[in-house]
């Protein structure tokens, strides 16, 4: 009878610790874990050996997650004891406490009384060092309130109950439908200690803000081309004029270069064959340059004349406008008019 009562109290203690720690994502702490497969057992042994090697090197922070994964894959009393000892070495008293309790449960199930007594003793020693926090909410809890402690769900029923937490920084996140979200950061001191964290009441969202119409201002559009259009004869004349100026410029440069060759190859009226050829090239380039500039000037002047003397186009017909209004019980509050 005494043994049954002890196990019941132990189960209650584990449940309270799980609620305080936001739930342990491990099959190992379930009441009836499933039998691991051979593959899971092999993986669990691999993680266990890795953890032992890291622990031997003094790398406890790296060893603990390996022990935890090994325990998740294959819940064994020895693995639970190693994980609890690892967390205890890091000062994570609440985690170590609940893991020693779990190690005692697994040891009892495996009929290992020595390990069971050792785990119970260590859990009892750590219980006296626990840091406990009581969470209180200002005002009444809104309907649909959700709490997350360090990113893990926490039962709303935990409010007002002293809960064991690991020393260090923590954060409690609260939210409820129709209310603004709230986050409360806090730091837990090393135990034994007791503290109270007050969660500020979640502010209700303004109904006007939730129901206000979303009005977006349309982006300005470029005005459609109306009655002023460039006449195509003026465009063609301008293009021809620019092309003529370009041709005149190119052949003008060529004439200057050929003239330089003539000066270098001739002495007075006596020229070499190269000088005579350069002289012919210079004359031809100069003539083409003159023609190009003449055509260019004529084209540009013609385009200018066509643009100045052209008749204005017919005015564009007026465009219809529309009006859009947003209003409430007291009349329209916002109106927008535009043309289409």
CSV table of C-alpha atoms in Angstrom, one decimal:
chain,number,residue,atom,x,y,z
A,1,UNK,CA,0.0,0.0,0.0
A,2,UNK,CA,2.8,2.4,0.9
A,3,UNK,CA,4.6,1.6,-2.4
A,4,UNK,CA,1.4,2.4,-4.4
A,5,UNK,CA,1.0,5.7,-2.6
A,6,UNK,CA,4.7,6.6,-3.3
A,7,UNK,CA,4.3,5.9,-7.0
A,8,UNK,CA,1.1,8.0,-7.2
A,9,UNK,CA,2.9,10.9,-5.5
A,10,UNK,CA,5.8,10.5,-7.8
A,11,UNK,CA,3.5,10.6,-10.9
A,12,UNK,CA,1.9,13.8,-9.6
A,13,UNK,CA,5.3,15.3,-9.1
A,14,UNK,CA,6.4,14.4,-12.6
A,15,UNK,CA,3.2,15.9,-14.0
A,16,UNK,CA,3.7,19.1,-12.1
A,17,UNK,CA,7.2,19.4,-13.3
A,18,UNK,CA,6.2,18.8,-16.9
A,19,UNK,CA,3.6,21.6,-16.6
A,20,UNK,CA,6.2,23.9,-15.2
A,21,UNK,CA,8.8,23.1,-17.8
A,22,UNK,CA,6.3,23.6,-20.6
A,23,UNK,CA,6.1,19.9,-21.4
A,24,UNK,CA,9.1,17.6,-22.3
A,25,UNK,CA,9.1,16.6,-25.9
A,26,UNK,CA,10.2,13.1,-25.1
A,27,UNK,CA,8.4,9.7,-25.3
A,28,UNK,CA,10.5,8.7,-22.4
A,29,UNK,CA,8.5,10.7,-19.9
A,30,UNK,CA,5.1,9.2,-21.0
A,31,UNK,CA,3.3,6.8,-18.7
A,32,UNK,CA,3.4,3.9,-21.2
A,33,UNK,CA,6.1,4.5,-23.9
A,34,UNK,CA,6.0,2.3,-27.0
A,35,UNK,CA,8.5,-0.4,-27.4
A,36,UNK,CA,11.5,0.9,-29.4
A,37,UNK,CA,12.3,-0.7,-32.7
A,38,UNK,CA,15.8,-2.3,-33.3
A,39,UNK,CA,16.7,0.8,-35.4
A,40,UNK,CA,15.7,3.1,-32.6
A,41,UNK,CA,17.7,1.1,-30.0
A,42,UNK,CA,20.8,1.3,-32.3
A,43,UNK,CA,20.4,5.0,-32.7
A,44,UNK,CA,19.8,5.5,-28.9
A,45,UNK,CA,23.1,3.6,-28.2
A,46,UNK,CA,24.9,5.8,-30.7
A,47,UNK,CA,23.7,9.0,-29.1
A,48,UNK,CA,24.5,7.6,-25.6
A,49,UNK,CA,28.1,6.8,-26.6
A,50,UNK,CA,28.5,10.2,-28.1
A,51,UNK,CA,27.2,11.8,-24.9
A,52,UNK,CA,29.6,9.8,-22.8
A,53,UNK,CA,32.5,10.9,-24.9
A,54,UNK,CA,31.5,14.6,-24.7
A,55,UNK,CA,31.0,14.3,-21.0
A,56,UNK,CA,34.5,12.8,-20.6
A,57,UNK,CA,35.9,15.9,-22.4
A,58,UNK,CA,34.0,18.2,-20.0
A,59,UNK,CA,31.5,19.3,-22.7
A,60,UNK,CA,28.4,18.9,-20.6
A,61,UNK,CA,26.3,21.4,-22.6
A,62,UNK,CA,26.9,19.3,-25.8
A,63,UNK,CA,26.5,16.0,-24.0
A,64,UNK,CA,23.0,16.7,-22.4
A,65,UNK,CA,21.1,16.9,-25.8
A,66,UNK,CA,22.7,13.6,-26.8
A,67,UNK,CA,21.5,11.9,-23.6
A,68,UNK,CA,18.1,13.4,-24.1
A,69,UNK,CA,17.8,12.1,-27.7
A,70,UNK,CA,19.0,8.6,-26.5
A,71,UNK,CA,16.4,8.6,-23.8
A,72,UNK,CA,13.7,9.7,-26.2
A,73,UNK,CA,14.5,6.8,-28.6
A,74,UNK,CA,14.9,4.1,-25.9
A,75,UNK,CA,13.9,5.0,-22.3
A,76,UNK,CA,16.3,3.3,-20.0
A,77,UNK,CA,17.0,3.9,-16.3
A,78,UNK,CA,20.7,4.4,-16.9
A,79,UNK,CA,20.1,6.9,-19.7
A,80,UNK,CA,17.7,8.9,-17.5
A,81,UNK,CA,20.2,8.9,-14.6
A,82,UNK,CA,22.9,10.2,-16.9
A,83,UNK,CA,20.7,12.9,-18.4
A,84,UNK,CA,19.6,14.0,-14.9
A,85,UNK,CA,23.2,14.1,-13.7
A,86,UNK,CA,24.2,16.1,-16.8
A,87,UNK,CA,21.6,18.8,-16.3
A,88,UNK,CA,22.4,18.9,-12.6
A,89,UNK,CA,26.0,19.7,-13.5
A,90,UNK,CA,24.8,22.6,-15.6
A,91,UNK,CA,22.7,24.0,-12.8
A,92,UNK,CA,19.4,23.1,-14.4
A,93,UNK,CA,17.8,22.0,-11.1
A,94,UNK,CA,14.2,21.7,-12.3
A,95,UNK,CA,15.1,19.6,-15.3
A,96,UNK,CA,17.4,17.4,-13.3
A,97,UNK,CA,14.8,17.0,-10.6
A,98,UNK,CA,12.1,15.7,-12.9
A,99,UNK,CA,14.6,13.5,-14.7
A,100,UNK,CA,15.7,11.9,-11.5
A,101,UNK,CA,12.0,11.2,-10.7
A,102,UNK,CA,11.6,9.6,-14.1
A,103,UNK,CA,14.8,7.6,-13.6
A,104,UNK,CA,13.3,6.2,-10.3
A,105,UNK,CA,10.1,5.3,-12.2
A,106,UNK,CA,12.0,3.5,-14.9
A,107,UNK,CA,14.2,1.7,-12.4
A,108,UNK,CA,11.2,0.5,-10.5
A,109,UNK,CA,9.7,-0.8,-13.7
A,110,UNK,CA,13.0,-2.6,-14.6
A,111,UNK,CA,13.2,-4.0,-11.0
A,112,UNK,CA,16.5,-2.2,-10.3
A,113,UNK,CA,16.0,-1.2,-6.6
A,114,UNK,CA,19.4,0.3,-6.1
A,115,UNK,CA,19.1,2.7,-9.0
A,116,UNK,CA,15.5,3.5,-7.8
A,117,UNK,CA,16.7,4.4,-4.3
A,118,UNK,CA,19.6,6.5,-5.7
A,119,UNK,CA,17.4,8.4,-8.1
A,120,UNK,CA,14.8,9.1,-5.4
A,121,UNK,CA,17.5,10.4,-3.0
A,122,UNK,CA,18.9,12.7,-5.7
A,123,UNK,CA,15.4,14.0,-6.5
A,124,UNK,CA,14.8,14.6,-2.9
A,125,UNK,CA,18.1,16.6,-2.5
A,126,UNK,CA,17.3,18.7,-5.6
A,127,UNK,CA,13.7,19.4,-4.5
A,128,UNK,CA,15.1,21.4,-1.6
A,129,UNK,CA,17.1,23.5,-4.1
A,130,UNK,CA,14.3,24.2,-6.6
A,131,UNK,CA,13.5,27.7,-7.8
A,132,UNK,CA,9.7,28.2,-8.0
A,133,UNK,CA,7.8,30.8,-9.9
A,134,UNK,CA,4.1,31.7,-9.5
A,135,UNK,CA,2.5,33.3,-12.5
A,136,UNK,CA,-0.4,35.7,-11.9
A,137,UNK,CA,-2.5,37.5,-14.5
A,138,UNK,CA,-3.8,41.0,-14.0
A,139,UNK,CA,-7.6,40.9,-14.1
A,140,UNK,CA,-9.6,38.0,-15.3
A,141,UNK,CA,-8.3,35.6,-18.0
A,142,UNK,CA,-9.9,36.4,-21.4
A,143,UNK,CA,-11.7,33.7,-23.3
A,144,UNK,CA,-9.4,31.6,-25.4
A,145,UNK,CA,-6.2,32.6,-23.5
A,146,UNK,CA,-3.1,30.8,-24.6
A,147,UNK,CA,0.2,30.8,-22.8
A,148,UNK,CA,3.7,29.7,-24.0
A,149,UNK,CA,6.6,29.4,-21.7
A,150,UNK,CA,9.9,29.6,-23.5
A,151,UNK,CA,8.2,28.7,-26.7
A,152,UNK,CA,6.3,25.7,-25.3
A,153,UNK,CA,2.6,25.5,-24.4
A,154,UNK,CA,1.8,26.1,-20.7
A,155,UNK,CA,-1.6,25.2,-19.3
A,156,UNK,CA,-3.8,28.2,-18.2
A,157,UNK,CA,-4.6,26.1,-15.0
A,158,UNK,CA,-0.9,26.6,-14.0
A,159,UNK,CA,-1.6,30.3,-13.1
A,160,UNK,CA,-1.4,30.8,-9.4
A,161,UNK,CA,0.5,27.6,-8.7
A,162,UNK,CA,4.2,27.6,-7.7
A,163,UNK,CA,6.1,25.9,-10.6
A,164,UNK,CA,9.7,24.8,-10.6
A,165,UNK,CA,11.8,26.4,-13.3
A,166,UNK,CA,15.5,26.2,-14.2
A,167,UNK,CA,17.6,29.2,-13.1
A,168,UNK,CA,18.2,31.7,-15.9
A,169,UNK,CA,16.3,33.9,-18.4
A,170,UNK,CA,12.8,32.9,-19.5
A,171,UNK,CA,9.9,34.5,-21.4
A,172,UNK,CA,6.2,34.0,-21.1
A,173,UNK,CA,4.0,34.8,-24.1
A,174,UNK,CA,0.3,35.3,-23.9
A,175,UNK,CA,-2.4,35.8,-26.5
A,176,UNK,CA,-6.2,35.7,-26.8
A,177,UNK,CA,-8.7,36.3,-29.6
A,178,UNK,CA,-9.6,40.0,-29.8
A,179,UNK,CA,-6.7,41.1,-27.6
A,180,UNK,CA,-3.2,42.4,-28.3
A,181,UNK,CA,-0.4,39.9,-27.7
A,182,UNK,CA,1.8,40.3,-24.7
A,183,UNK,CA,5.3,39.0,-23.7
A,184,UNK,CA,6.8,39.0,-20.2
A,185,UNK,CA,10.5,38.3,-19.9
A,186,UNK,CA,11.9,37.4,-16.5
A,187,UNK,CA,15.0,35.9,-14.9
A,188,UNK,CA,14.9,33.0,-12.3
A,189,UNK,CA,17.4,33.1,-9.5
A,190,UNK,CA,19.3,30.1,-8.4
A,191,UNK,CA,17.4,28.2,-5.7
A,192,UNK,CA,16.1,27.7,-3.3
A,193,UNK,CA,13.9,30.6,-4.2
A,194,UNK,CA,10.4,31.7,-4.8
A,195,UNK,CA,9.2,34.5,-7.0
A,196,UNK,CA,6.0,35.9,-8.5
A,197,UNK,CA,5.7,37.0,-12.1
A,198,UNK,CA,2.7,39.2,-12.9
A,199,UNK,CA,1.4,39.1,-16.5
A,200,UNK,CA,0.0,42.4,-17.6
A,201,UNK,CA,-3.6,42.3,-18.7
A,202,UNK,CA,-4.0,41.9,-22.5
A,203,UNK,CA,-5.4,45.0,-24.0
A,204,UNK,CA,-8.5,44.6,-26.0
A,205,UNK,CA,-8.2,45.5,-29.6
A,206,UNK,CA,-10.3,48.6,-30.7
A,207,UNK,CA,-13.4,47.5,-32.6
A,208,UNK,CA,-13.1,50.6,-34.8
A,209,UNK,CA,-9.6,49.5,-35.8
A,210,UNK,CA,-10.8,46.0,-36.6
A,211,UNK,CA,-13.8,47.2,-38.7
A,212,UNK,CA,-12.3,50.2,-40.4
A,213,UNK,CA,-12.4,50.0,-44.2
A,214,UNK,CA,-9.1,49.6,-45.9
A,215,UNK,CA,-8.9,52.4,-48.4
A,216,UNK,CA,-6.0,52.3,-50.8
A,217,UNK,CA,-5.2,55.3,-52.9
A,218,UNK,CA,-4.8,54.4,-56.6
A,219,UNK,CA,-1.4,55.0,-58.0
A,220,UNK,CA,-1.2,58.0,-60.3
A,221,UNK,CA,-1.4,57.0,-64.0
A,222,UNK,CA,0.2,58.8,-66.8
A,223,UNK,CA,-2.3,60.9,-68.7
A,224,UNK,CA,-3.4,59.4,-72.0
A,225,UNK,CA,-2.1,61.1,-75.1
A,226,UNK,CA,-4.8,63.7,-76.0
A,227,UNK,CA,-5.1,65.9,-79.0
A,228,UNK,CA,-1.5,67.0,-79.4
A,229,UNK,CA,0.4,64.5,-81.6
A,230,UNK,CA,3.5,65.1,-83.6
A,231,UNK,CA,2.8,65.1,-87.3
A,232,UNK,CA,4.7,62.3,-89.1
A,233,UNK,CA,6.0,64.5,-91.9
A,234,UNK,CA,7.8,66.6,-89.2
A,235,UNK,CA,9.2,63.5,-87.6
A,236,UNK,CA,10.5,62.2,-90.9
A,237,UNK,CA,12.0,65.5,-91.8
A,238,UNK,CA,13.7,65.8,-88.4
A,239,UNK,CA,15.2,62.3,-88.7
A,240,UNK,CA,16.6,63.0,-92.2
A,241,UNK,CA,18.0,66.3,-91.0
A,242,UNK,CA,19.9,64.6,-88.1
A,243,UNK,CA,21.1,61.9,-90.4
A,244,UNK,CA,22.4,64.5,-92.9
A,245,UNK,CA,24.3,66.4,-90.1
A,246,UNK,CA,25.8,63.1,-89.0
A,247,UNK,CA,27.0,62.2,-92.6
A,248,UNK,CA,28.4,65.7,-93.0
A,249,UNK,CA,30.4,65.5,-89.8
A,250,UNK,CA,31.9,62.1,-90.7
A,251,UNK,CA,33.0,63.2,-94.2
A,252,UNK,CA,34.2,66.5,-92.8
A,253,UNK,CA,36.6,64.7,-90.4
A,254,UNK,CA,37.7,62.5,-93.3
A,255,UNK,CA,38.5,65.5,-95.4
A,256,UNK,CA,40.6,67.1,-92.7
A,257,UNK,CA,42.6,63.9,-92.3
A,258,UNK,CA,43.2,63.6,-96.1
A,259,UNK,CA,44.3,67.3,-96.2
A,260,UNK,CA,46.9,66.5,-93.5
A,261,UNK,CA,48.3,63.6,-95.7
A,262,UNK,CA,48.4,66.0,-98.7
A,263,UNK,CA,50.5,68.6,-96.7
A,264,UNK,CA,52.9,65.8,-95.7
A,265,UNK,CA,53.3,64.4,-99.2
A,266,UNK,CA,53.5,67.6,-101.3
A,267,UNK,CA,56.2,70.3,-101.6
A,268,UNK,CA,54.6,73.3,-103.2
A,269,UNK,CA,53.0,72.1,-106.5
A,270,UNK,CA,55.0,68.9,-106.6
A,271,UNK,CA,53.2,65.9,-105.0
A,272,UNK,CA,54.0,62.2,-104.8
A,273,UNK,CA,51.5,59.6,-105.9
A,274,UNK,CA,50.3,59.2,-102.3
A,275,UNK,CA,49.8,62.9,-102.1
A,276,UNK,CA,47.8,63.1,-105.3
A,277,UNK,CA,45.5,60.2,-104.0
A,278,UNK,CA,45.1,61.9,-100.7
A,279,UNK,CA,44.2,65.2,-102.5
A,280,UNK,CA,41.5,63.4,-104.4
A,281,UNK,CA,40.1,61.8,-101.3
A,282,UNK,CA,40.1,65.2,-99.5
A,283,UNK,CA,38.2,66.8,-102.3
A,284,UNK,CA,35.6,64.0,-102.4
A,285,UNK,CA,35.1,63.9,-98.7
A,286,UNK,CA,34.7,67.7,-98.6
A,287,UNK,CA,32.1,67.6,-101.3
A,288,UNK,CA,30.1,64.8,-99.5
A,289,UNK,CA,30.4,66.7,-96.2
A,290,UNK,CA,29.0,69.8,-97.8
A,291,UNK,CA,26.0,67.8,-99.2
A,292,UNK,CA,25.4,66.1,-95.9
A,293,UNK,CA,25.3,69.3,-93.9
A,294,UNK,CA,23.0,70.9,-96.6
A,295,UNK,CA,20.6,68.0,-96.3
A,296,UNK,CA,20.8,68.1,-92.5
A,297,UNK,CA,20.1,71.8,-92.2
A,298,UNK,CA,17.2,71.5,-94.7
A,299,UNK,CA,15.6,68.6,-92.8
A,300,UNK,CA,15.9,70.3,-89.4
A,301,UNK,CA,14.5,73.5,-90.7
A,302,UNK,CA,11.6,71.7,-92.4
A,303,UNK,CA,10.7,69.8,-89.2
A,304,UNK,CA,10.7,73.1,-87.3
A,305,UNK,CA,8.4,74.7,-89.8
A,306,UNK,CA,6.0,71.8,-89.8
A,307,UNK,CA,5.8,71.8,-86.0
A,308,UNK,CA,5.1,75.6,-85.8
A,309,UNK,CA,2.6,76.0,-88.6
A,310,UNK,CA,0.6,72.7,-88.0
A,311,UNK,CA,-3.1,73.0,-87.0
A,312,UNK,CA,-4.1,72.0,-83.5
A,313,UNK,CA,-5.9,68.7,-83.2
A,314,UNK,CA,-9.5,68.5,-82.1
A,315,UNK,CA,-9.8,68.7,-78.3
A,316,UNK,CA,-10.4,65.4,-76.5
A,317,UNK,CA,-13.9,64.8,-75.3
A,318,UNK,CA,-14.5,65.1,-71.6
A,319,UNK,CA,-14.2,61.9,-69.6
A,320,UNK,CA,-16.9,60.9,-67.2
A,321,UNK,CA,-16.2,60.9,-63.5
A,322,UNK,CA,-17.4,58.7,-60.7
A,323,UNK,CA,-17.6,59.2,-56.9
A,324,UNK,CA,-17.0,56.6,-54.3
A,325,UNK,CA,-17.9,57.2,-50.7
A,326,UNK,CA,-17.4,55.4,-47.4
A,327,UNK,CA,-19.7,56.3,-44.6
A,328,UNK,CA,-21.1,55.4,-41.3
A,329,UNK,CA,-24.3,56.0,-39.4
A,330,UNK,CA,-23.6,59.8,-39.4
A,331,UNK,CA,-23.0,60.2,-43.1
A,332,UNK,CA,-20.1,59.8,-45.5
A,333,UNK,CA,-16.7,60.0,-43.9
A,334,UNK,CA,-14.5,59.8,-47.0
A,335,UNK,CA,-15.1,60.3,-50.7
A,336,UNK,CA,-13.0,59.9,-53.7
A,337,UNK,CA,-13.7,61.2,-57.3
A,338,UNK,CA,-11.8,60.4,-60.4
A,339,UNK,CA,-12.0,60.1,-64.2
A,340,UNK,CA,-12.2,56.9,-66.1
